[in-house]
Amino acid sequence: MNSKLLFLFVLMSNLLFAQPEADKRVATLTVAERVLNKGLATIDMGLYPGSLLMHGMAELSIVQKDPKTLSRALELFAQFNSGKIDGRGSFISYKAGGSGAAYLTYLKKSPALTDQVARFAEKMVSEQKRSAEGILTANWAKDSLDQVFIDMAFAVTPYLLYSGLALNKPEYVDKAVFETLELFRVLQDANGLLHQGRGFQGKGVISQDNWSRGNGWGAFGLASLVRDLPDSHPQKKAVNALAKSFFTAVLSHQNKNGLWHQEMTDTSSYVETSGSGLMLYAIGIAIEKKVLDQSYLPAFKKGLSGYMAYIGDDGSVSHTCGSCLCPGKGTKADYKKQGWKFNDQHAFGPAVLAFTQAAKLGIITIDAPTAGYFVANEASLRKPQTYVRYMPEANGNILWENDRVAFRVYGPPVKDRVSSGIDVWTKSVEYPITDKWYSLNAEGLEYHIDRGEGCDFFHVGFGRGNGGTAIWSNDKPYISQPYATHKILKNTPDEIAFELVFDPWKVDGGPAGPFMVSERKVISMKMGTNFFKVVSTFETDHKGPITVGIGISYVGMPDHDKPEILTDPKTGLLNVWESYLPANGELGTSIIANPALISGFATHKNEQFVLVNVKAGQPITYYVGAGWTKNPHVKTKQQWLTYLENELPKLTF
């Protein structure tokens, strides 16, 4: 991390926690409690992430001296038994509340749980589908003989292990051991890491990923065996040997902040917190049971410290991948495209487990100089608002956005690569994204990939982009360089406005000879619209009127669908509808000019123009907008066209 980003980390952390210290220490059990409470208030406890959180709650209740957490956990598990909480999902163990109920039964914390745990253990062993190898697999699997996935190590192994130990059912224990060892045999690759599944892209086909949470699920199942499988069990040595080699492989991909990325072998993917938390928990157990020696303890502590950047003081957790089972073709790229979410249902259990395990190891506090950084950014920017930002650190680019869409113009330092066109940043969320995307980009996580909020896939280069201007002469556009100076006029949550001034550029005027033109434009945008307003004033030494082309670029490649172009001189509308499927949906880009000034429409290379008659020194007004099918407001081309039709009467020139 460079010094500028580190300073920003510390600053945002101090703002979030309102503490004066530059370097902070946080109590591990306090973190676990905060995340637990946030999770209990946030997620559906009947789904498997609820079972994961309940297991974390069970472990936390054993470490704490205060019995309140244990009492609360037992009350919640009782609600599974009564049906008040409907445990549901791929495995029958969820009906009992998951492995946490079996764990507390094993520890003899509540006789009332025994019948509940026993009943659903027997049902799972007798009624759960099996793969060809005998692995318990999901009852919804269309090809249960072939389809297996590493998540099953979490769903099956700890539940049957603790049920078997509590109920004196050695066959359950043996099945628990078999489940995880066999899943590792099927899904572990040559680098020691795990793939997620088999049979979802075709019979016998194994996904190509090394997904963070997938490896976390395997780590969870394996760690339960490391800790609590009796030493007398004939497979205990095999379990410990596998754990040592697997956790060593996992640690080889730990980043400099102690965490793991969504696609573990690809650091250009984002840091993913649920997999990181599960792996830290499991590595902590391996250290506790001396499968990994004390030399690994600094890596464990570093992971806890790094984790805190994604955890807020209210227990919120950022950067968690949503539900994911062998997406697309199961490639690493397919997993990279799975976006992260804020307070996703999978976020809470892993953090509770990791920080509880730290306390079990006697780690009472940890250094957390960047605590809450990503949560602070997320929380502070989750309120929908208009926003404009000048970025001297990013080539002088200027970005602006509202609750629907974002745009960018390029700064003077990159005039050798771009000109005065306008870029579109599509977004599927209402809160501002520009600051966060640039921060992530500085970490190597480029904003050209949609991670759940949108992305920049619109290409501008030297084109007009969406709504850039040119002087139209001799049947072609003459364009300016990027803006020369700027001034932000207004930057409030309800409206933004800024001015751009463009240095004079030369136009070939044909028989009348060349002439020079300069432009001053004021851009403004409000909330609740897909359009921004432009007021442009051109100055020139040319004696007569000039024609300005306001343009829209499109891809126009041979392997790309042709755009659909709509022009209407009566309303002043130019609309381009273009497909960027499958990854980036479809996009409508539009210009609405004053019909009284329009002289026609024109095409030049991969650009479409509306042509407007302009007099020097007299401002013209036009509107520029974009609608993306991955935004909730525009799902289809027809919805976009209907939106345009409804907007036209509201515009003034």
XYZ file of C-alpha atoms in Angstrom:
653
model
C 0.000 0.000 0.000
C 1.462 3.411 -0.895
C 1.735 6.169 1.684
C -1.140 8.198 0.244
C -3.593 5.300 0.478
C -2.382 4.414 3.967
C -2.977 7.983 5.116
C -6.496 7.827 3.691
C -7.068 4.496 5.442
C -6.121 5.944 8.815
C -8.099 9.131 8.271
C -11.300 7.316 7.341
C -10.828 4.886 10.205
C -10.551 7.732 12.717
C -13.671 9.359 11.322
C -15.626 6.142 11.628
C -14.606 5.265 15.177
C -14.050 8.822 16.503
C -10.887 7.802 18.349
C -7.786 9.986 18.494
C -5.205 7.221 18.220
C -3.431 6.788 14.908
C -2.715 3.141 15.753
C -5.602 1.338 17.403
C -6.037 -1.959 19.145
C -9.381 -3.722 19.137
C -10.626 -6.533 21.366
C -11.175 -9.727 19.387
C -14.249 -10.786 21.345
C -15.766 -7.320 20.950
C -15.416 -7.610 17.183
C -17.009 -11.065 17.227
C -19.928 -9.801 19.328
C -20.557 -6.774 17.117
C -20.561 -8.832 13.936
C -22.793 -11.474 15.530
C -25.367 -8.897 16.581
C -25.325 -7.238 13.161
C -25.743 -10.604 11.476
C -28.622 -11.680 13.698
C -30.398 -8.431 12.872
C -29.687 -8.653 9.130
C -30.035 -12.126 7.665
C -32.624 -14.882 7.317
C -31.581 -17.393 9.983
C -33.369 -20.229 8.198
C -30.907 -20.230 5.308
C -27.450 -21.846 5.433
C -25.599 -18.537 6.090
C -27.752 -18.412 9.217
C -26.503 -21.885 10.159
C -22.940 -20.669 9.671
C -23.604 -17.648 11.882
C -25.206 -19.898 14.497
C -22.094 -22.084 14.548
C -20.023 -18.954 15.135
C -22.433 -17.966 17.907
C -22.064 -21.396 19.491
C -18.276 -21.175 19.512
C -18.355 -17.600 20.823
C -20.663 -18.653 23.666
C -18.063 -21.175 24.851
C -15.223 -18.657 24.880
C -17.182 -15.895 26.627
C -17.518 -15.821 30.372
C -20.928 -14.144 30.123
C -23.627 -16.843 29.662
C -25.979 -14.528 27.759
C -24.752 -15.575 24.321
C -25.156 -19.267 25.158
C -28.697 -18.691 26.422
C -29.563 -16.729 23.319
C -28.076 -19.421 21.066
C -30.060 -22.175 22.782
C -33.249 -20.130 22.414
C -32.641 -19.731 18.674
C -31.852 -23.417 18.176
C -35.100 -24.245 19.981
C -36.946 -22.147 17.389
C -35.639 -24.476 14.673
C -37.092 -27.412 16.580
C -40.460 -25.727 17.039
C -40.636 -24.621 13.409
C -40.637 -20.919 14.251
C -37.429 -20.742 12.237
C -37.703 -22.818 9.063
C -34.264 -24.292 8.457
C -34.051 -24.953 4.744
C -31.563 -25.462 1.956
C -29.494 -28.208 0.380
C -28.996 -30.369 3.479
C -31.273 -31.804 6.128
C -28.841 -30.710 8.877
C -30.072 -27.147 8.401
C -33.455 -28.204 9.796
C -31.816 -28.628 13.204
C -30.038 -25.265 12.973
C -26.845 -26.698 11.507
C -23.555 -27.790 13.001
C -23.673 -25.300 15.877
C -26.521 -27.275 17.461
C -24.538 -30.496 17.169
C -21.419 -28.780 18.549
C -23.227 -27.585 21.700
C -24.752 -31.050 22.107
C -21.273 -32.581 21.890
C -20.121 -30.171 24.614
C -23.154 -31.117 26.764
C -24.392 -27.525 26.954
C -28.074 -28.426 26.637
C -29.801 -31.811 26.989
C -32.784 -30.267 25.214
C -30.820 -30.222 21.943
C -30.047 -33.931 21.945
C -33.290 -35.235 20.421
C -33.337 -32.414 17.870
C -29.791 -33.114 16.714
C -30.298 -36.874 16.706
C -33.518 -36.736 14.689
C -32.081 -34.726 11.835
C -28.752 -36.572 11.848
C -30.621 -39.821 11.272
C -32.757 -38.226 8.553
C -29.706 -36.838 6.768
C -27.848 -40.137 6.840
C -30.880 -42.070 5.613
C -32.510 -39.592 3.208
C -29.778 -37.355 1.799
C -28.783 -38.109 -1.802
C -25.349 -39.606 -2.469
C -22.829 -39.271 -5.266
C -21.327 -42.279 -7.007
C -18.510 -42.207 -4.436
C -20.950 -42.096 -1.522
C -20.563 -38.366 -0.771
C -23.721 -36.843 0.713
C -24.901 -34.285 -1.831
C -27.768 -31.837 -2.300
C -31.233 -33.342 -2.567
C -32.044 -30.901 -5.389
C -29.124 -32.164 -7.525
C -30.370 -33.189 -10.967
C -27.481 -35.624 -11.334
C -26.787 -36.537 -7.730
C -24.365 -39.285 -8.737
C -22.086 -36.697 -10.326
C -22.838 -33.256 -8.863
C -20.802 -32.435 -5.759
C -19.486 -29.135 -4.403
C -17.061 -28.230 -1.643
C -19.703 -26.350 0.372
C -20.845 -29.827 1.447
C -17.800 -30.128 3.696
C -19.369 -27.399 5.852
C -22.901 -28.795 5.678
C -22.083 -32.430 6.428
C -18.757 -32.980 8.200
C -19.096 -30.918 11.410
C -22.754 -31.835 11.907
C -22.130 -35.577 11.639
C -18.846 -35.368 13.558
C -20.388 -33.696 16.594
C -23.617 -35.706 16.340
C -21.639 -38.924 16.232
C -19.441 -37.968 19.172
C -22.411 -36.762 21.225
C -24.674 -39.726 20.439
C -21.971 -42.427 20.425
C -22.574 -43.100 16.741
C -19.145 -43.992 15.300
C -20.704 -44.519 11.880
C -21.616 -40.809 11.825
C -18.052 -39.897 12.704
C -16.718 -42.133 9.944
C -19.136 -40.547 7.483
C -18.008 -37.075 8.591
C -14.387 -37.960 7.916
C -15.178 -39.581 4.574
C -17.190 -36.570 3.360
C -14.357 -34.068 3.626
C -11.483 -36.381 2.654
C -13.367 -37.559 -0.424
C -14.344 -34.022 -1.444
C -10.687 -33.027 -1.216
C -9.720 -36.067 -3.293
C -12.202 -35.084 -6.009
C -11.775 -31.276 -5.976
C -8.204 -30.515 -4.873
C -5.871 -29.487 -7.679
C -2.120 -29.682 -8.235
C -1.449 -26.375 -6.438
C -3.044 -27.742 -3.275
C -6.140 -25.528 -3.461
C -9.737 -26.536 -4.073
C -12.120 -26.161 -6.975
C -15.740 -25.581 -6.044
C -17.702 -28.246 -7.855
C -18.076 -31.093 -10.303
C -20.871 -31.832 -12.721
C -22.337 -28.356 -13.159
C -20.770 -27.622 -16.560
C -21.164 -31.181 -17.815
C -20.837 -34.696 -16.503
C -17.527 -35.163 -14.719
C -16.423 -31.596 -15.455
C -14.708 -29.869 -12.519
C -14.857 -26.079 -12.249
C -11.543 -24.339 -12.918
C -11.624 -21.888 -10.021
C -9.756 -21.457 -6.763
C -12.626 -19.519 -5.210
C -12.010 -17.952 -1.840
C -15.184 -19.064 -0.050
C -15.065 -22.469 -1.696
C -11.662 -23.019 -0.149
C -13.085 -21.608 3.074
C -15.849 -24.232 3.123
C -13.246 -26.961 2.708
C -11.112 -25.366 5.408
C -14.088 -25.319 7.805
C -14.839 -29.019 7.410
C -11.198 -29.996 7.654
C -10.588 -27.815 10.723
C -13.450 -29.447 12.633
C -11.748 -32.811 12.113
C -8.347 -31.433 13.109
C -9.730 -30.096 16.367
C -12.248 -32.683 17.500
C -11.769 -35.984 15.680
C -10.347 -38.257 18.396
C -6.665 -39.091 18.069
C -7.622 -42.759 18.227
C -9.526 -42.546 14.952
C -7.684 -44.465 12.190
C -7.931 -41.469 9.816
C -6.637 -38.811 12.221
C -3.076 -38.880 10.859
C -4.390 -38.578 7.319
C -6.580 -35.651 8.364
C -3.670 -33.806 9.992
C -1.356 -34.448 7.054
C -3.949 -33.114 4.605
C -4.585 -30.104 6.825
C -0.918 -29.204 7.025
C -0.402 -29.379 3.265
C -3.683 -27.600 2.468
C -3.240 -24.731 4.919
C 0.353 -24.278 3.780
C -0.921 -23.943 0.201
C -3.623 -21.514 1.323
C -1.100 -19.351 3.176
C 1.083 -19.122 0.070
C -1.695 -17.016 -1.491
C -2.261 -14.731 1.500
C -1.830 -11.107 0.377
C 0.322 -8.473 2.064
C -2.581 -7.468 4.317
C -3.165 -11.043 5.431
C -6.298 -11.807 3.390
C -7.294 -13.690 0.249
C -8.791 -12.563 -3.029
C -12.064 -13.684 -4.612
C -10.088 -15.780 -7.085
C -7.240 -16.789 -4.796
C -4.517 -17.095 -7.419
C -5.442 -13.809 -9.117
C -4.647 -10.670 -7.134
C -6.482 -8.513 -9.681
C -9.725 -9.859 -8.199
C -11.085 -8.157 -5.096
C -10.314 -9.110 -1.495
C -13.148 -11.432 -0.416
C -13.955 -11.459 3.287
C -16.093 -14.573 3.809
C -13.482 -16.943 2.421
C -10.750 -15.027 4.238
C -12.618 -15.358 7.536
C -13.232 -19.082 7.146
C -9.595 -19.731 6.262
C -8.331 -17.642 9.186
C -10.626 -19.571 11.537
C -9.345 -22.899 10.224
C -5.687 -21.831 10.277
C -6.186 -20.688 13.868
C -7.448 -24.154 14.777
C -4.490 -25.742 13.008
C -2.159 -23.561 15.105
C -4.102 -24.376 18.276
C -3.791 -28.128 17.611
C -0.115 -27.791 16.569
C -0.747 -29.050 13.032
C 0.848 -25.725 12.093
C 3.628 -24.560 14.398
C 3.902 -21.168 16.102
C 5.847 -19.701 13.181
C 2.473 -19.306 11.421
C 0.978 -17.189 14.205
C 2.181 -13.833 12.730
C 0.375 -14.652 9.455
C -2.798 -15.366 11.427
C -2.533 -12.079 13.337
C -1.808 -10.161 10.131
C -4.994 -11.575 8.651
C -7.048 -10.416 11.630
C -5.580 -6.922 11.366
C -6.266 -6.754 7.635
C -9.784 -8.102 8.156
C -10.605 -5.098 10.348
C -10.428 -2.755 7.345
C -13.654 -4.432 6.160
C -15.499 -4.454 9.517
C -17.308 -1.432 10.976
C -17.950 -0.564 14.585
C -21.606 -1.574 14.138
C -20.568 -5.040 12.934
C -21.106 -4.312 9.245
C -18.889 -6.285 6.874
C -17.874 -5.293 3.358
C -16.488 -7.136 0.304
C -18.353 -10.443 0.546
C -19.199 -12.450 -2.545
C -22.897 -13.244 -2.912
C -24.346 -16.692 -3.547
C -22.217 -18.533 -6.073
C -22.267 -22.105 -7.409
C -20.094 -22.879 -10.426
C -21.188 -19.780 -12.428
C -20.943 -19.612 -16.203
C -18.395 -22.087 -17.474
C -16.782 -22.352 -14.047
C -13.653 -20.475 -15.132
C -11.569 -18.188 -12.970
C -12.916 -15.281 -15.027
C -16.484 -16.344 -14.248
C -15.743 -16.248 -10.530
C -14.008 -12.866 -10.832
C -17.211 -11.457 -12.312
C -19.200 -12.374 -9.209
C -19.473 -9.016 -7.469
C -18.991 -8.295 -3.788
C -21.729 -6.958 -1.561
C -22.013 -4.927 1.614
C -23.482 -6.882 4.556
C -24.158 -9.902 2.385
C -25.726 -12.833 4.243
C -22.439 -14.790 4.011
C -20.416 -11.980 5.596
C -21.079 -12.439 9.303
C -20.425 -16.056 10.316
C -16.816 -16.172 9.064
C -15.864 -13.003 10.969
C -17.431 -14.278 14.205
C -15.530 -17.550 13.826
C -12.169 -15.946 13.005
C -12.159 -13.478 15.899
C -13.538 -16.055 18.344
C -10.722 -18.421 17.387
C -8.242 -15.598 17.980
C -9.548 -15.250 21.536
C -9.220 -19.011 22.031
C -5.549 -18.679 21.115
C -5.140 -16.006 23.787
C -5.091 -13.131 21.296
C -7.157 -10.668 23.302
C -6.508 -7.583 21.146
C -5.056 -6.926 17.725
C -3.539 -3.964 15.927
C -6.094 -2.411 13.593
C -4.728 0.874 12.168
C -7.094 0.733 9.184
C -10.178 -0.488 11.046
C -13.421 0.132 9.187
C -11.856 1.789 6.146
C -13.957 0.057 3.500
C -17.069 0.109 5.658
C -16.564 3.825 6.265
C -16.344 4.458 2.538
C -19.364 2.266 1.914
C -21.497 3.737 4.692
C -20.640 7.354 3.971
C -21.445 6.997 0.287
C -24.550 4.839 0.444
C -26.858 7.833 0.494
C -27.990 8.593 -3.079
C -26.725 12.002 -4.169
C -25.299 13.993 -7.022
C -21.548 14.296 -6.948
C -18.793 15.825 -9.070
C -15.100 15.279 -8.534
C -11.971 16.747 -10.104
C -9.104 14.253 -9.932
C -5.660 15.801 -10.280
C -4.177 12.450 -9.189
C -5.901 10.726 -12.142
C -4.808 12.837 -15.111
C -7.138 15.674 -14.203
C -10.233 13.674 -15.115
C -13.594 15.014 -13.970
C -16.395 12.629 -13.016
C -19.984 13.386 -12.159
C -22.924 11.207 -11.225
C -26.354 11.042 -9.681
C -28.489 8.162 -8.462
C -28.714 6.583 -11.943
C -25.618 7.078 -14.059
C -22.085 8.510 -14.072
C -19.982 10.307 -16.692
C -16.366 11.368 -17.177
C -14.299 13.808 -19.216
C -10.554 13.442 -19.564
C -7.970 15.935 -18.365
C -5.153 17.756 -20.200
C -2.368 15.286 -19.235
C -3.793 12.564 -21.497
C -4.378 14.629 -24.640
C -2.095 12.279 -26.577
C -4.530 9.380 -25.935
C -7.987 10.974 -25.836
C -9.776 14.186 -26.707
C -12.901 15.989 -25.540
C -15.384 13.104 -25.699
C -17.596 12.146 -22.756
C -17.335 8.708 -21.148
C -20.251 6.760 -19.647
C -19.870 4.867 -16.373
C -22.848 2.566 -15.967
C -24.074 1.854 -12.450
C -26.752 -0.418 -10.997
C -26.843 1.181 -7.537
C -28.182 4.546 -6.386
C -25.265 5.600 -4.167
C -22.124 7.265 -5.578
C -19.440 4.927 -6.878
C -16.704 7.097 -8.400
C -14.562 7.507 -5.282
C -14.750 3.838 -4.397
C -14.008 2.601 -7.909
C -10.925 4.795 -8.149
C -9.758 3.593 -4.711
C -10.190 -0.025 -5.770
C -8.491 0.704 -9.082
C -5.476 1.991 -7.142
C -5.322 -1.472 -5.525
C -5.286 -3.133 -8.936
C -9.035 -3.863 -9.105
C -9.953 -2.155 -12.338
C -13.337 -0.534 -12.816
C -13.822 -2.163 -16.219
C -15.170 -5.276 -14.431
C -18.670 -5.295 -12.968
C -18.407 -6.360 -9.320
C -22.056 -5.819 -8.541
C -22.327 -2.036 -8.907
C -21.699 -1.467 -12.607
C -18.538 -0.678 -14.567
C -16.893 1.345 -17.319
C -17.164 -0.562 -20.589
C -18.010 2.373 -22.911
C -15.087 3.271 -25.182
C -14.315 6.886 -26.065
C -10.706 7.398 -27.163
C -10.645 10.256 -29.666
C -14.374 9.877 -30.357
C -17.231 12.002 -29.055
C -18.320 9.363 -26.566
C -21.767 10.334 -25.365
C -22.467 13.980 -26.158
C -19.065 15.414 -26.996
C -19.037 18.316 -29.459
C -17.197 19.021 -32.724
C -17.316 21.611 -35.470
C -18.871 20.017 -38.556
C -17.239 21.105 -41.809
C -16.500 19.386 -45.098
C -18.685 16.444 -44.029
C -16.571 15.564 -41.034
C -16.021 16.589 -37.403
C -13.176 18.807 -36.184
C -12.539 18.106 -32.521
C -10.852 19.863 -29.640
C -8.340 18.499 -27.178
C -9.406 17.772 -23.571
C -10.568 20.780 -21.591
C -7.923 23.382 -20.696
C -9.431 24.779 -17.472
C -12.344 23.906 -15.246
C -14.368 25.356 -12.390
C -16.777 23.472 -10.117
C -19.804 25.748 -9.659
C -22.029 23.571 -7.489
C -21.561 20.265 -5.691
C -24.525 19.472 -3.439
C -26.431 16.232 -2.792
C -29.231 17.488 -5.050
C -27.416 19.130 -7.953
C -23.968 19.589 -9.469
C -22.663 22.105 -12.005
C -19.220 22.774 -13.440
C -17.603 24.707 -16.250
C -15.151 23.473 -18.883
C -13.151 25.773 -21.157
C -11.525 24.370 -24.311
C -8.570 26.033 -26.001
C -9.101 27.161 -29.624
C -8.707 24.509 -32.290
C -8.374 24.761 -36.037
C -11.179 23.968 -38.487
C -10.816 23.610 -42.255
C -13.540 25.902 -43.513
C -13.388 24.836 -47.161
C -13.526 27.692 -49.712
C -13.776 30.260 -46.917
C -10.486 29.075 -45.484
C -9.501 27.750 -42.058
C -10.710 29.338 -38.859
C -10.282 28.909 -35.093
C -12.995 27.966 -32.574
C -13.052 27.787 -28.792
C -15.775 26.455 -26.499
C -17.033 27.094 -23.007
C -19.582 24.617 -21.664
C -21.451 24.431 -18.390
C -22.648 20.957 -17.395
C -25.282 20.452 -14.704
C -27.173 17.432 -13.393
C -29.876 16.788 -10.802
C -31.166 13.693 -9.026
C -33.706 11.295 -10.519
C -32.793 11.667 -14.179
C -30.616 9.856 -16.719
C -29.654 13.160 -18.355
C -27.295 16.009 -17.728
C -27.807 19.469 -19.204
C -25.187 21.293 -21.270
C -25.019 24.984 -22.156
C -22.253 25.529 -24.723
C -20.954 28.805 -26.089
C -18.607 28.882 -29.079
C -16.303 31.757 -30.011
C -14.727 32.002 -33.471
C -13.120 34.371 -35.930
C -15.293 32.846 -38.651
C -17.635 35.425 -40.153
C -20.734 33.316 -40.747
C -22.705 30.758 -38.771
C -21.074 27.475 -37.861
C -22.438 23.961 -37.582
C -21.783 22.040 -34.396
C -21.999 18.269 -34.360
C -22.985 16.677 -31.045
C -21.942 13.055 -31.311
C -22.384 9.553 -29.973
C -19.756 6.839 -30.459
C -20.583 3.183 -30.896
C -18.530 -0.016 -31.196
C -19.247 -0.929 -34.799
C -16.868 -3.902 -34.862
C -17.381 -6.766 -37.362
C -18.129 -9.254 -34.558
C -20.458 -6.840 -32.776
C -24.169 -6.362 -33.376
C -24.958 -3.212 -35.351
C -26.382 -0.436 -33.197
C -29.974 0.680 -33.633
C -30.028 4.388 -34.448
C -33.083 6.574 -34.000
C -33.276 10.193 -35.169
C -36.214 12.578 -34.873
C -35.771 16.190 -36.064
C -39.172 17.163 -34.631
C -38.088 16.420 -31.073
C -34.332 16.914 -31.521
C -33.637 13.310 -30.472
C -30.639 11.203 -31.466
C -30.612 7.795 -29.786
C -28.179 4.895 -30.198
C -29.101 1.512 -28.741
C -26.255 -0.973 -28.603
C -25.743 -4.472 -27.232
C -22.763 -5.308 -25.021
C -24.133 -8.738 -24.191
C -23.539 -11.038 -22.486
C -21.338 -9.428 -19.843
C -22.456 -5.808 -19.945
C -26.072 -5.804 -21.018
C -27.422 -3.202 -23.428
C -26.958 0.562 -23.449
C -28.961 3.457 -24.767
C -27.087 6.724 -25.376
C -29.042 9.846 -26.278
C -28.774 13.503 -27.206
C -31.727 15.871 -27.218
C -31.051 19.180 -28.971
C -33.242 22.204 -29.678
C -35.335 21.224 -32.742
C -35.368 24.833 -33.898
C -31.574 24.756 -34.399
C -31.154 21.329 -35.997
C -29.906 21.232 -39.569
C -29.734 17.445 -39.881
C -28.045 14.235 -38.770
C -24.808 12.714 -40.009
C -22.572 9.668 -39.701
C -18.787 9.643 -39.558
C -16.940 6.376 -39.029
C -18.352 4.795 -35.848
C -20.163 7.902 -34.717
C -23.563 9.448 -35.170
C -24.141 13.217 -34.975
C -26.973 15.632 -34.574
C -26.037 18.849 -36.414
C -26.942 22.202 -34.867
C -26.679 25.723 -36.314
C -24.759 28.001 -33.947
C -23.816 31.683 -33.873
C -20.627 32.841 -32.194
C -21.168 34.043 -28.662
C -24.730 32.731 -28.433
C -25.173 29.753 -26.075
C -26.987 26.597 -27.112
C -28.626 24.135 -24.738
C -28.839 20.386 -25.178
C -29.213 17.289 -23.022
C -27.134 14.108 -22.886
C -28.166 10.849 -21.241
C -27.631 7.108 -20.971
C -29.754 4.156 -19.866
C -28.335 0.710 -19.000
C -30.328 -2.519 -18.834
C -28.587 -3.609 -15.625
C -29.894 -0.534 -13.838
C -33.273 -1.051 -12.117
C -34.784 1.903 -13.995
C -34.112 0.576 -17.508
C -34.535 -3.117 -18.204
C -35.326 -3.069 -21.941
C -34.961 -0.907 -25.024
C -38.686 -0.185 -24.968
C -38.473 1.060 -21.373
C -35.690 3.420 -22.419
C -37.672 4.720 -25.399
C -40.713 5.231 -23.204
C -38.566 7.105 -20.718
C -37.255 9.373 -23.492
C -40.786 10.052 -24.705
C -41.835 11.063 -21.194
C -38.786 13.263 -20.652
C -39.024 15.289 -23.851
C -41.869 17.583 -22.708
C -39.964 18.452 -19.523
C -36.895 19.867 -21.297
C -36.365 23.566 -21.906
C -33.989 25.187 -24.356
